[in-house]
Amino acid sequence: MAKKRKTKNKGKNWRAPKNAKAYFDPHYDDDFKAAHPILYWLTVVAIIVMVMVGPTLYIILCSAIQPTVALFEGVFWFMGFLSSFGISIGLCNLFMIIHKQYLGHYVTLWSFAIGIVGSVIGLFFLWLI
């Protein structure tokens, strides 16, 4: 029989940790910032870029599908724009593993699901119009 690999965090990353509220405290990263000042600011810049990638790509796709926007079409632009932030939140949640501030698999999966579904629905209706 083959030996089973032992994983130390098996099944524990699905839900948010008990101290997840502390992640949103401005001083939570002070230890990481003091130990790695350059890496800290590089991760902050990377997170800002990741937050803006989804909405920017959505606007580019929308403008390729519908160059002019009427009021009715603006609703789908806005819906997809907001839902594309879900994709960005999922990416940032994965990236925050570096800071040891991962909020769990559920947050990541639901963020991606809501972001992808909302963006696809918005693009689909813009394509139909």
Coordinates of C-alpha atoms in Angstrom, one line a residue:
M1 CA 0.0 0.0 0.0
A2 CA 1.1 3.5 -0.8
K3 CA 1.7 5.8 2.1
K4 CA -0.8 8.6 2.4
R5 CA 0.6 12.1 2.4
K6 CA -0.1 14.0 5.5
T7 CA -1.4 17.5 5.0
K8 CA -1.3 19.9 7.9
N9 CA -4.2 22.2 6.8
K10 CA -6.5 19.5 5.2
G11 CA -10.0 20.8 5.2
K12 CA -9.3 23.9 7.4
N13 CA -9.2 26.6 4.7
W14 CA -12.8 26.5 3.6
R15 CA -14.2 28.9 6.1
A16 CA -12.7 32.2 7.2
P17 CA -10.5 32.0 10.2
K18 CA -11.7 33.2 13.6
N19 CA -9.6 36.3 13.6
A20 CA -10.7 37.4 10.1
K21 CA -12.1 40.7 11.4
A22 CA -8.6 41.6 12.6
Y23 CA -7.4 41.4 9.0
F24 CA -9.2 44.7 8.3
D25 CA -7.4 46.6 11.1
P26 CA -4.9 49.1 9.6
H27 CA -2.2 48.0 12.0
Y28 CA -2.6 44.2 11.3
D29 CA 0.2 44.3 8.7
D30 CA 2.7 46.2 10.8
D31 CA 4.9 43.2 11.5
F32 CA 5.0 42.2 7.8
K33 CA 5.7 45.8 6.8
A34 CA 8.6 46.1 9.3
A35 CA 10.1 42.7 8.2
H36 CA 9.6 43.2 4.4
P37 CA 9.2 46.9 3.6
I38 CA 9.8 46.6 -0.2
L39 CA 7.7 43.4 -0.6
Y40 CA 4.9 45.0 1.4
W41 CA 4.6 48.0 -1.0
L42 CA 5.0 45.7 -4.0
T43 CA 2.0 43.6 -2.8
V44 CA 0.0 46.8 -2.2
V45 CA 0.6 47.9 -5.8
A46 CA -0.2 44.4 -7.1
I47 CA -3.5 44.3 -5.2
I48 CA -4.5 47.7 -6.6
V49 CA -3.7 46.5 -10.1
M50 CA -5.7 43.2 -9.5
V51 CA -8.7 45.2 -8.3
M52 CA -8.7 47.3 -11.4
V53 CA -8.0 44.5 -14.0
G54 CA -11.5 42.9 -14.0
P55 CA -13.5 46.1 -14.4
T56 CA -11.1 47.5 -17.0
L57 CA -11.3 44.3 -19.1
Y58 CA -15.0 44.4 -18.8
I59 CA -15.2 48.0 -20.1
I60 CA -12.9 47.1 -23.0
L61 CA -15.1 44.1 -23.9
C62 CA -18.3 46.2 -23.6
S63 CA -16.9 49.0 -25.8
A64 CA -16.0 46.4 -28.4
I65 CA -19.5 45.0 -28.3
Q66 CA -21.5 48.3 -28.0
P67 CA -19.4 51.4 -28.9
T68 CA -22.3 53.7 -27.9
V69 CA -24.3 53.3 -24.7
A70 CA -27.9 54.1 -24.3
L71 CA -29.6 54.3 -20.9
F72 CA -31.0 50.7 -21.1
E73 CA -27.5 49.4 -22.1
G74 CA -25.9 51.3 -19.3
V75 CA -27.7 49.1 -16.8
F76 CA -25.9 46.1 -18.2
W77 CA -22.6 48.0 -18.3
F78 CA -23.0 48.9 -14.7
M79 CA -24.1 45.4 -13.6
G80 CA -21.2 43.8 -15.3
F81 CA -18.8 46.4 -14.0
L82 CA -19.8 45.8 -10.4
S83 CA -19.8 42.0 -10.7
S84 CA -16.3 42.1 -12.3
F85 CA -15.1 43.4 -8.9
G86 CA -16.0 39.9 -7.7
I87 CA -13.3 38.4 -9.8
S88 CA -10.9 41.0 -8.5
I89 CA -11.8 40.2 -4.9
G90 CA -11.2 36.5 -5.5
L91 CA -7.8 37.3 -7.0
C92 CA -6.9 39.5 -4.1
N93 CA -8.0 36.9 -1.6
L94 CA -5.7 34.4 -3.2
F95 CA -2.9 36.9 -3.3
M96 CA -3.3 37.7 0.4
I97 CA -1.9 34.3 1.3
I98 CA 1.5 36.1 1.2
H99 CA 0.3 38.3 4.1
K100 CA -1.3 35.3 5.9
Q101 CA -4.7 37.0 5.5
Y102 CA -6.5 34.4 3.4
L103 CA -10.3 34.5 4.0
G104 CA -11.0 30.9 3.0
H105 CA -12.0 29.0 -0.1
Y106 CA -15.7 29.9 0.2
V107 CA -14.9 33.6 -0.2
T108 CA -12.7 32.9 -3.2
L109 CA -15.1 30.6 -4.9
W110 CA -18.2 32.8 -4.3
S111 CA -16.3 35.9 -5.5
F112 CA -15.3 34.2 -8.7
A113 CA -18.7 32.7 -9.3
I114 CA -20.6 36.0 -8.7
G115 CA -18.1 37.9 -10.8
I116 CA -18.0 35.6 -13.7
V117 CA -21.8 35.0 -13.8
G118 CA -22.6 38.7 -13.6
S119 CA -20.1 39.7 -16.2
V120 CA -21.2 37.0 -18.6
I121 CA -24.9 38.0 -18.2
G122 CA -24.0 41.7 -18.8
L123 CA -21.9 40.9 -21.9
F124 CA -24.6 38.5 -23.2
F125 CA -27.4 41.1 -23.0
L126 CA -25.1 43.7 -24.6
W127 CA -24.4 41.3 -27.4
L128 CA -28.1 40.7 -27.9
I129 CA -29.0 44.3 -28.1

